[in-house]
DNA sequence: CGGAGATAATTGAGAAAGTCAACAGTTGAA
DNA sequence: TTCAACTGTTGACTTTCTCAATTATCTCCG
């Protein structure tokens, strides 16, 4: 009763006919957090679609990509970088290893950790997957000019990696 | 065998000592999609932390926010807007209704749909939650200047709502 | 008017993902 | 050497996702 409007069903039209676009005007739709979440949703939906033909998901694709980076990540590093629990990395690597795309190699400096490296087949698989993902990504970003895409990527990088640095 | 480097464990240092920052140089870390996902992760982690004191999560907060928007969303609209299954909306609304934050009202134009409206207590709860979420969001965006934050939000809006329009 | 087909909410089941604790092998340092 | 810390692994448990089926209502067309 103490709030701004009495608002039962009077303030705005209830549901109209067509669309959801009304809700673009909500406060929520202007929170960066929410927008990032929605962007991710549309992004991974698309990516999962194109990756399905290669029997990959964004998760396994991410692991494969890092394995192919030449940076020799350990499982612990994959977990930290991807914000996943170490046990989830185990499952993802198991799966990629079983299909012959990556290998676990003992880290000579620390035999506790496994360094994940791609096989030749894994590299080919990644090349294919990366091309498709990038194409799909371009589609998703079609609303932006190339310069704007760079700008968006750069801003996101600074936010996404802010806790540590960039 | 046909790929760029022989790369077993020779190309780059295996794991070094400290950090994950090496992986910032990976291709993956430059895909907008991945950056959006990571941004969302840090965002909802923070949001969930501050919302926990109000016994809310980002999900329920989102529903509450839209209920408080004055736009009178139906459950179907909430599902579509939040990219959730209608059955998940049922659970979220049940929960918010049970604690007296929102109400289901029959849409006079279509008695199949429920319009979700906030109670007075729900509005107070939302005001509190929104303040905390916004504060946490500012923290997450502290790497960016105010102008850059606006820019990011604007770019994300265009991507997040691209399928429909803006 | 009166079915036929579509749509909104709901329920329930099963798959996938996230969370957490315990454990073995390894490391680094006191 | 011994002890605390850390990596990968397993297993249990919870939450979230996805999908099909059901009921009530709507819209459209004859």
GROMACS .gro file of C-alpha atoms (C1' of nucleotides) in nm:
model
  392
    1UNK     CA    1   0.000   0.000   0.000
    2UNK     CA    2   0.290   0.232   0.054
    3UNK     CA    3   0.430   0.181  -0.291
    4UNK     CA    4   0.420   0.382  -0.608
    5UNK     CA    5   0.105   0.267  -0.783
    6UNK     CA    6  -0.200   0.081  -0.670
    7UNK     CA    7  -0.135  -0.135  -0.974
    8UNK     CA    8  -0.361  -0.431  -0.971
    9UNK     CA    9  -0.419  -0.483  -1.336
   10UNK     CA   10  -0.468  -0.124  -1.428
   11UNK     CA   11  -0.130   0.033  -1.492
   12UNK     CA   12  -0.036  -0.147  -1.810
   13UNK     CA   13  -0.215  -0.365  -2.054
   14UNK     CA   14  -0.235  -0.722  -1.927
   15UNK     CA   15  -0.100  -0.938  -2.202
   16UNK     CA   16  -0.200  -0.777  -2.531
   17UNK     CA   17  -0.174  -1.009  -2.821
   18UNK     CA   18   0.160  -1.069  -2.980
   19UNK     CA   19   0.473  -1.041  -2.792
   20UNK     CA   20   0.719  -1.027  -2.526
   21UNK     CA   21   0.870  -0.704  -2.641
   22UNK     CA   22   0.683  -0.516  -2.371
   23UNK     CA   23   0.918  -0.670  -2.122
   24UNK     CA   24   1.220  -0.515  -2.289
   25UNK     CA   25   1.125  -0.201  -2.100
   26UNK     CA   26   1.154  -0.367  -1.760
   27UNK     CA   27   1.428  -0.282  -1.516
   28UNK     CA   28   1.553  -0.637  -1.539
   29UNK     CA   29   1.611  -0.602  -1.911
   30UNK     CA   30   1.854  -0.320  -1.836
   31UNK     CA   31   2.065  -0.503  -1.584
   32UNK     CA   32   2.398  -0.594  -1.738
   33UNK     CA   33   2.398  -0.917  -1.545
   34UNK     CA   34   2.069  -1.026  -1.693
   35UNK     CA   35   2.176  -0.923  -2.040
   36UNK     CA   36   2.492  -1.128  -2.012
   37UNK     CA   37   2.287  -1.425  -1.903
   38UNK     CA   38   2.050  -1.390  -2.193
   39UNK     CA   39   2.334  -1.341  -2.437
   40UNK     CA   40   2.493  -1.655  -2.309
   41UNK     CA   41   2.166  -1.841  -2.344
   42UNK     CA   42   2.118  -1.752  -2.707
   43UNK     CA   43   2.487  -1.813  -2.771
   44UNK     CA   44   2.510  -2.157  -2.623
   45UNK     CA   45   2.181  -2.260  -2.771
   46UNK     CA   46   2.314  -2.182  -3.116
   47UNK     CA   47   2.653  -2.332  -3.045
   48UNK     CA   48   2.502  -2.652  -2.912
   49UNK     CA   49   2.296  -2.684  -3.225
   50UNK     CA   50   2.592  -2.665  -3.462
   51UNK     CA   51   2.810  -2.874  -3.231
   52UNK     CA   52   2.554  -3.152  -3.214
   53UNK     CA   53   2.654  -3.274  -3.558
   54UNK     CA   54   3.006  -3.328  -3.423
   55UNK     CA   55   2.874  -3.491  -3.108
   56UNK     CA   56   3.007  -3.208  -2.894
   57UNK     CA   57   2.853  -2.960  -2.653
   58UNK     CA   58   2.982  -2.622  -2.547
   59UNK     CA   59   3.136  -2.786  -2.246
   60UNK     CA   60   3.335  -3.046  -2.430
   61UNK     CA   61   3.414  -2.794  -2.701
   62UNK     CA   62   3.562  -2.560  -2.443
   63UNK     CA   63   3.783  -2.830  -2.301
   64UNK     CA   64   3.890  -2.940  -2.646
   65UNK     CA   65   3.966  -2.584  -2.741
   66UNK     CA   66   4.190  -2.530  -2.441
   67UNK     CA   67   4.358  -2.863  -2.500
   68UNK     CA   68   4.437  -2.743  -2.852
   69UNK     CA   69   4.559  -2.404  -2.738
   70UNK     CA   70   4.918  -2.514  -2.701
   71UNK     CA   71   4.904  -2.387  -2.345
   72UNK     CA   72   4.905  -2.734  -2.192
   73UNK     CA   73   4.640  -2.684  -1.929
   74UNK     CA   74   4.604  -2.918  -1.636
   75UNK     CA   75   4.265  -3.041  -1.526
   76UNK     CA   76   4.276  -2.814  -1.225
   77UNK     CA   77   4.339  -2.517  -1.451
   78UNK     CA   78   4.053  -2.616  -1.677
   79UNK     CA   79   3.825  -2.634  -1.378
   80UNK     CA   80   3.926  -2.294  -1.252
   81UNK     CA   81   3.914  -2.128  -1.591
   82UNK     CA   82   3.579  -2.273  -1.688
   83UNK     CA   83   3.425  -2.227  -1.343
   84UNK     CA   84   3.353  -2.597  -1.319
   85UNK     CA   85   3.401  -2.845  -1.041
   86UNK     CA   86   3.710  -3.065  -1.086
   87UNK     CA   87   3.485  -3.369  -1.093
   88UNK     CA   88   3.306  -3.233  -1.397
   89UNK     CA   89   3.636  -3.192  -1.575
   90UNK     CA   90   3.708  -3.558  -1.506
   91UNK     CA   91   3.390  -3.657  -1.686
   92UNK     CA   92   3.454  -3.425  -1.979
   93UNK     CA   93   3.812  -3.540  -2.026
   94UNK     CA   94   3.708  -3.904  -1.990
   95UNK     CA   95   3.463  -3.859  -2.268
   96UNK     CA   96   3.703  -3.676  -2.500
   97UNK     CA   97   3.977  -3.924  -2.425
   98UNK     CA   98   3.748  -4.218  -2.492
   99UNK     CA   99   3.674  -4.088  -2.839
  100UNK     CA  100   4.041  -4.029  -2.903
  101UNK     CA  101   4.041  -3.652  -2.914
  102UNK     CA  102   4.263  -3.573  -2.618
  103UNK     CA  103   4.517  -3.743  -2.395
  104UNK     CA  104   4.613  -3.713  -2.032
  105UNK     CA  105   4.986  -3.672  -1.988
  106UNK     CA  106   5.167  -3.665  -1.660
  107UNK     CA  107   5.314  -3.326  -1.584
  108UNK     CA  108   5.688  -3.389  -1.544
  109UNK     CA  109   5.706  -3.111  -1.288
  110UNK     CA  110   5.420  -3.240  -1.076
  111UNK     CA  111   5.303  -3.593  -1.114
  112UNK     CA  112   4.979  -3.515  -0.942
  113UNK     CA  113   4.846  -3.315  -1.234
  114UNK     CA  114   4.741  -3.427  -1.578
  115UNK     CA  115   4.819  -3.210  -1.874
  116UNK     CA  116   4.552  -3.235  -2.140
  117UNK     CA  117   4.683  -3.248  -2.494
  118UNK     CA  118   4.501  -3.309  -2.821
  119UNK     CA  119   4.556  -3.600  -3.054
  120UNK     CA  120   4.586  -3.542  -3.425
  121UNK     CA  121   4.222  -3.639  -3.460
  122UNK     CA  122   4.136  -3.404  -3.176
  123UNK     CA  123   4.302  -3.118  -3.358
  124UNK     CA  124   4.106  -3.191  -3.672
  125UNK     CA  125   3.786  -3.214  -3.472
  126UNK     CA  126   3.858  -2.883  -3.306
  127UNK     CA  127   3.934  -2.712  -3.635
  128UNK     CA  128   3.599  -2.822  -3.769
  129UNK     CA  129   3.411  -2.733  -3.454
  130UNK     CA  130   3.576  -2.394  -3.418
  131UNK     CA  131   3.482  -2.301  -3.772
  132UNK     CA  132   3.120  -2.389  -3.713
  133UNK     CA  133   3.104  -2.219  -3.377
  134UNK     CA  134   3.256  -1.904  -3.515
  135UNK     CA  135   3.012  -1.901  -3.805
  136UNK     CA  136   2.723  -1.942  -3.565
  137UNK     CA  137   2.866  -1.671  -3.345
  138UNK     CA  138   2.884  -1.432  -3.635
  139UNK     CA  139   2.518  -1.500  -3.693
  140UNK     CA  140   2.433  -1.421  -3.336
  141UNK     CA  141   2.627  -1.098  -3.354
  142UNK     CA  142   2.480  -0.994  -3.684
  143UNK     CA  143   2.309  -0.703  -3.514
  144UNK     CA  144   2.648  -0.543  -3.452
  145UNK     CA  145   2.903  -0.397  -3.688
  146UNK     CA  146   3.252  -0.550  -3.688
  147UNK     CA  147   3.383  -0.257  -3.486
  148UNK     CA  148   3.106  -0.298  -3.234
  149UNK     CA  149   3.177  -0.668  -3.202
  150UNK     CA  150   3.536  -0.592  -3.117
  151UNK     CA  151   3.423  -0.335  -2.868
  152UNK     CA  152   3.184  -0.579  -2.705
  153UNK     CA  153   3.449  -0.847  -2.686
  154UNK     CA  154   3.697  -0.612  -2.534
  155UNK     CA  155   3.453  -0.486  -2.271
  156UNK     CA  156   3.346  -0.839  -2.184
  157UNK     CA  157   3.704  -0.950  -2.148
  158UNK     CA  158   3.767  -0.682  -1.891
  159UNK     CA  159   3.460  -0.777  -1.692
  160UNK     CA  160   3.499  -1.152  -1.726
  161UNK     CA  161   3.859  -1.150  -1.616
  162UNK     CA  162   3.831  -0.865  -1.370
  163UNK     CA  163   3.876  -1.066  -1.050
  164UNK     CA  164   4.221  -1.168  -1.159
  165UNK     CA  165   4.340  -0.915  -1.411
  166UNK     CA  166   4.368  -0.881  -1.786
  167UNK     CA  167   4.981  -3.490  -3.800
  168UNK     CA  168   4.862  -3.233  -4.044
  169UNK     CA  169   4.829  -2.957  -3.791
  170UNK     CA  170   5.038  -2.663  -3.694
  171UNK     CA  171   5.274  -2.784  -3.425
  172UNK     CA  172   5.388  -3.120  -3.305
  173UNK     CA  173   5.310  -2.988  -2.959
  174UNK     CA  174   5.337  -3.256  -2.702
  175UNK     CA  175   5.459  -3.072  -2.399
  176UNK     CA  176   5.716  -2.861  -2.571
  177UNK     CA  177   5.542  -2.560  -2.716
  178UNK     CA  178   5.456  -2.381  -2.395
  179UNK     CA  179   5.543  -2.425  -2.034
  180UNK     CA  180   5.333  -2.697  -1.876
  181UNK     CA  181   5.175  -2.546  -1.571
  182UNK     CA  182   5.423  -2.295  -1.427
  183UNK     CA  183   5.347  -2.200  -1.074
  184UNK     CA  184   5.085  -1.940  -1.005
  185UNK     CA  185   4.804  -1.887  -1.233
  186UNK     CA  186   4.547  -1.932  -1.487
  187UNK     CA  187   4.626  -1.609  -1.664
  188UNK     CA  188   4.814  -1.799  -1.932
  189UNK     CA  189   4.479  -1.920  -2.057
  190UNK     CA  190   4.360  -1.566  -2.122
  191UNK     CA  191   4.560  -1.589  -2.441
  192UNK     CA  192   4.364  -1.888  -2.572
  193UNK     CA  193   4.129  -1.864  -2.865
  194UNK     CA  194   3.844  -1.958  -2.639
  195UNK     CA  195   3.907  -1.656  -2.420
  196UNK     CA  196   3.844  -1.437  -2.721
  197UNK     CA  197   3.513  -1.584  -2.826
  198UNK     CA  198   3.234  -1.347  -2.738
  199UNK     CA  199   3.013  -1.638  -2.652
  200UNK     CA  200   3.255  -1.770  -2.395
  201UNK     CA  201   3.309  -1.426  -2.250
  202UNK     CA  202   2.937  -1.377  -2.210
  203UNK     CA  203   2.915  -1.710  -2.033
  204UNK     CA  204   3.196  -1.624  -1.798
  205UNK     CA  205   3.051  -1.281  -1.731
  206UNK     CA  206   2.722  -1.440  -1.646
  207UNK     CA  207   2.894  -1.684  -1.415
  208UNK     CA  208   3.070  -1.420  -1.211
  209UNK     CA  209   2.755  -1.208  -1.218
  210UNK     CA  210   2.514  -1.468  -1.093
  211UNK     CA  211   2.762  -1.597  -0.839
  212UNK     CA  212   2.781  -1.251  -0.686
  213UNK     CA  213   2.410  -1.192  -0.717
  214UNK     CA  214   2.326  -1.523  -0.554
  215UNK     CA  215   2.552  -1.437  -0.264
  216UNK     CA  216   2.382  -1.109  -0.186
  217UNK     CA  217   2.037  -1.252  -0.255
  218UNK     CA  218   2.090  -1.541  -0.018
  219UNK     CA  219   2.028  -1.314   0.280
  220UNK     CA  220   1.683  -1.245   0.138
  221UNK     CA  221   1.626  -1.611   0.062
  222UNK     CA  222   1.618  -1.541  -0.310
  223UNK     CA  223   1.815  -1.664  -0.609
  224UNK     CA  224   1.867  -1.498  -0.943
  225UNK     CA  225   1.581  -1.700  -1.080
  226UNK     CA  226   1.327  -1.598  -0.822
  227UNK     CA  227   1.465  -1.246  -0.824
  228UNK     CA  228   1.409  -1.224  -1.197
  229UNK     CA  229   1.050  -1.337  -1.165
  230UNK     CA  230   0.989  -1.100  -0.877
  231UNK     CA  231   1.143  -0.816  -1.072
  232UNK     CA  232   0.919  -0.872  -1.371
  233UNK     CA  233   0.618  -0.910  -1.144
  234UNK     CA  234   0.705  -0.569  -1.000
  235UNK     CA  235   0.760  -0.411  -1.339
  236UNK     CA  236   0.403  -0.296  -1.379
  237UNK     CA  237   0.394  -0.482  -1.709
  238UNK     CA  238   0.170  -0.758  -1.579
  239UNK     CA  239   0.349  -1.054  -1.732
  240UNK     CA  240   0.179  -1.389  -1.768
  241UNK     CA  241   0.361  -1.707  -1.679
  242UNK     CA  242   0.405  -1.792  -2.042
  243UNK     CA  243   0.565  -1.456  -2.103
  244UNK     CA  244   0.797  -1.504  -1.810
  245UNK     CA  245   0.901  -1.839  -1.950
  246UNK     CA  246   0.970  -1.701  -2.292
  247UNK     CA  247   1.151  -1.395  -2.167
  248UNK     CA  248   1.368  -1.582  -1.920
  249UNK     CA  249   1.433  -1.875  -2.153
  250UNK     CA  250   1.284  -2.114  -1.902
  251UNK     CA  251   1.043  -2.401  -1.937
  252UNK     CA  252   0.687  -2.313  -1.832
  253UNK     CA  253   0.707  -2.582  -1.567
  254UNK     CA  254   0.998  -2.405  -1.405
  255UNK     CA  255   0.796  -2.087  -1.387
  256UNK     CA  256   0.525  -2.277  -1.207
  257UNK     CA  257   0.772  -2.376  -0.938
  258UNK     CA  258   0.918  -2.028  -0.906
  259UNK     CA  259   0.581  -1.862  -0.882
  260UNK     CA  260   0.458  -2.125  -0.636
  261UNK     CA  261   0.748  -2.046  -0.414
  262UNK     CA  262   0.709  -1.668  -0.435
  263UNK     CA  263   0.337  -1.697  -0.385
  264UNK     CA  264   0.379  -1.921  -0.084
  265UNK     CA  265   0.591  -1.661   0.088
  266UNK     CA  266   0.343  -1.391   0.002
  267UNK     CA  267   0.551  -1.194  -0.247
  268UNK     CA  268   0.341  -1.236  -0.559
  269UNK     CA  269  -0.008  -1.334  -0.660
  270UNK     CA  270  -0.158  -1.515  -0.955
  271UNK     CA  271  -0.447  -1.321  -1.105
  272UNK     CA  272  -0.667  -1.441  -1.383
  273UNK     CA  273  -0.619  -1.244  -1.701
  274UNK     CA  274  -0.962  -1.100  -1.778
  275UNK     CA  275  -0.887  -1.128  -2.149
  276UNK     CA  276  -0.781  -1.490  -2.136
  277UNK     CA  277  -0.872  -1.702  -1.841
  278UNK     CA  278  -0.611  -1.960  -1.930
  279UNK     CA  279  -0.326  -1.733  -1.833
  280UNK     CA  280  -0.217  -1.611  -1.494
  281UNK     CA  281  -0.090  -1.259  -1.456
  282UNK     CA  282   0.173  -1.235  -1.190
  283UNK     CA  283   0.147  -0.932  -0.968
  284UNK     CA  284   0.341  -0.839  -0.656
  285UNK     CA  285   0.195  -0.797  -0.311
  286UNK     CA  286   0.294  -0.499  -0.099
  287UNK     CA  287   0.544  -0.720   0.079
  288UNK     CA  288   0.672  -0.840  -0.256
  289UNK     CA  289   0.736  -0.484  -0.365
  290UNK     CA  290   0.930  -0.414  -0.050
  291UNK     CA  291   1.127  -0.733  -0.095
  292UNK     CA  292   1.206  -0.641  -0.452
  293UNK     CA  293   1.317  -0.292  -0.358
  294UNK     CA  294   1.561  -0.436  -0.110
  295UNK     CA  295   1.685  -0.706  -0.343
  296UNK     CA  296   1.725  -0.473  -0.639
  297UNK     CA  297   1.937  -0.237  -0.433
  298UNK     CA  298   2.168  -0.516  -0.328
  299UNK     CA  299   2.188  -0.666  -0.672
  300UNK     CA  300   2.268  -0.333  -0.825
  301UNK     CA  301   2.537  -0.267  -0.569
  302UNK     CA  302   2.691  -0.606  -0.637
  303UNK     CA  303   2.666  -0.542  -1.008
  304UNK     CA  304   2.852  -0.216  -0.973
  305UNK     CA  305   3.125  -0.407  -0.800
  306UNK     CA  306   3.149  -0.658  -1.079
  307UNK     CA  307   3.169  -0.377  -1.332
  308UNK     CA  308   3.425  -0.180  -1.138
  309UNK     CA  309   3.678  -0.244  -1.412
  310UNK     CA  310   3.476  -0.024  -1.644
  311UNK     CA  311   3.407   0.347  -1.643
  312UNK     CA  312   3.044   0.458  -1.625
  313UNK     CA  313   3.046   0.539  -1.994
  314UNK     CA  314   3.186   0.199  -2.074
  315UNK     CA  315   2.922   0.031  -1.864
  316UNK     CA  316   2.653   0.205  -2.061
  317UNK     CA  317   2.820   0.103  -2.380
  318UNK     CA  318   2.841  -0.258  -2.270
  319UNK     CA  319   2.480  -0.262  -2.165
  320UNK     CA  320   2.370  -0.114  -2.492
  321UNK     CA  321   2.569  -0.362  -2.699
  322UNK     CA  322   2.444  -0.654  -2.494
  323UNK     CA  323   2.088  -0.539  -2.532
  324UNK     CA  324   2.120  -0.546  -2.906
  325UNK     CA  325   2.266  -0.894  -2.904
  326UNK     CA  326   2.041  -1.038  -2.635
  327UNK     CA  327   1.725  -0.917  -2.802
  328UNK     CA  328   1.841  -0.955  -3.158
  329UNK     CA  329   1.616  -1.245  -3.254
  330UNK     CA  330   1.312  -1.035  -3.196
  331UNK     CA  331   1.411  -0.671  -3.217
  332UNK     CA  332   1.497  -0.385  -2.987
  333DC     C1'  333  -2.419  -2.288  -3.227
  334DG     C1'  334  -2.063  -2.651  -3.200
  335DG     C1'  335  -1.679  -2.911  -3.281
  336DA     C1'  336  -1.147  -2.901  -3.414
  337DG     C1'  337  -0.727  -2.750  -3.326
  338DA     C1'  338  -0.423  -2.449  -3.073
  339DT     C1'  339  -0.260  -2.253  -2.635
  340DA     C1'  340  -0.172  -2.171  -2.087
  341DA     C1'  341  -0.078  -2.380  -1.678
  342DT     C1'  342   0.021  -2.786  -1.431
  343DT     C1'  343   0.210  -3.239  -1.309
  344DG     C1'  344   0.540  -3.594  -1.322
  345DA     C1'  345   0.938  -3.856  -1.499
  346DG     C1'  346   1.393  -3.897  -1.654
  347DA     C1'  347   1.846  -3.676  -1.804
  348DA     C1'  348   2.187  -3.341  -1.727
  349DA     C1'  349   2.439  -3.035  -1.448
  350DG     C1'  350   2.597  -2.845  -1.004
  351DT     C1'  351   2.767  -2.925  -0.521
  352DC     C1'  352   3.002  -3.149  -0.173
  353DA     C1'  353   3.264  -3.479   0.100
  354DA     C1'  354   3.594  -3.845   0.116
  355DC     C1'  355   4.013  -4.079  -0.064
  356DA     C1'  356   4.475  -4.204  -0.276
  357DG     C1'  357   4.894  -4.043  -0.463
  358DT     C1'  358   5.217  -3.659  -0.472
  359DT     C1'  359   5.443  -3.246  -0.336
  360DG     C1'  360   5.674  -2.897  -0.049
  361DA     C1'  361   5.832  -2.743   0.369
  362DA     C1'  362   5.928  -2.765   0.860
  363DT     C1'  363   6.083  -3.798   0.811
  364DT     C1'  364   5.650  -3.614   0.889
  365DC     C1'  365   5.273  -3.331   0.809
  366DA     C1'  366   4.980  -3.010   0.575
  367DA     C1'  367   4.832  -2.893   0.120
  368DC     C1'  368   4.708  -3.011  -0.342
  369DT     C1'  369   4.549  -3.304  -0.785
  370DG     C1'  370   4.260  -3.606  -0.969
  371DT     C1'  371   3.894  -3.938  -0.884
  372DT     C1'  372   3.473  -4.146  -0.711
  373DG     C1'  373   3.023  -4.139  -0.522
  374DA     C1'  374   2.613  -3.932  -0.318
  375DC     C1'  375   2.295  -3.580  -0.327
  376DT     C1'  376   2.054  -3.165  -0.488
  377DT     C1'  377   1.914  -2.858  -0.832
  378DT     C1'  378   1.808  -2.757  -1.293
  379DC     C1'  379   1.670  -2.899  -1.768
  380DT     C1'  380   1.376  -3.122  -2.097
  381DC     C1'  381   0.988  -3.344  -2.243
  382DA     C1'  382   0.534  -3.570  -2.265
  383DA     C1'  383   0.063  -3.587  -2.096
  384DT     C1'  384  -0.354  -3.354  -1.889
  385DT     C1'  385  -0.707  -3.004  -1.805
  386DA     C1'  386  -0.920  -2.579  -1.899
  387DT     C1'  387  -0.978  -2.226  -2.214
  388DC     C1'  388  -0.957  -1.986  -2.643
  389DT     C1'  389  -1.012  -1.913  -3.157
  390DC     C1'  390  -1.168  -2.029  -3.584
  391DC     C1'  391  -1.450  -2.221  -3.924
  392DG     C1'  392  -1.839  -2.460  -4.091
   0.00000   0.00000   0.00000
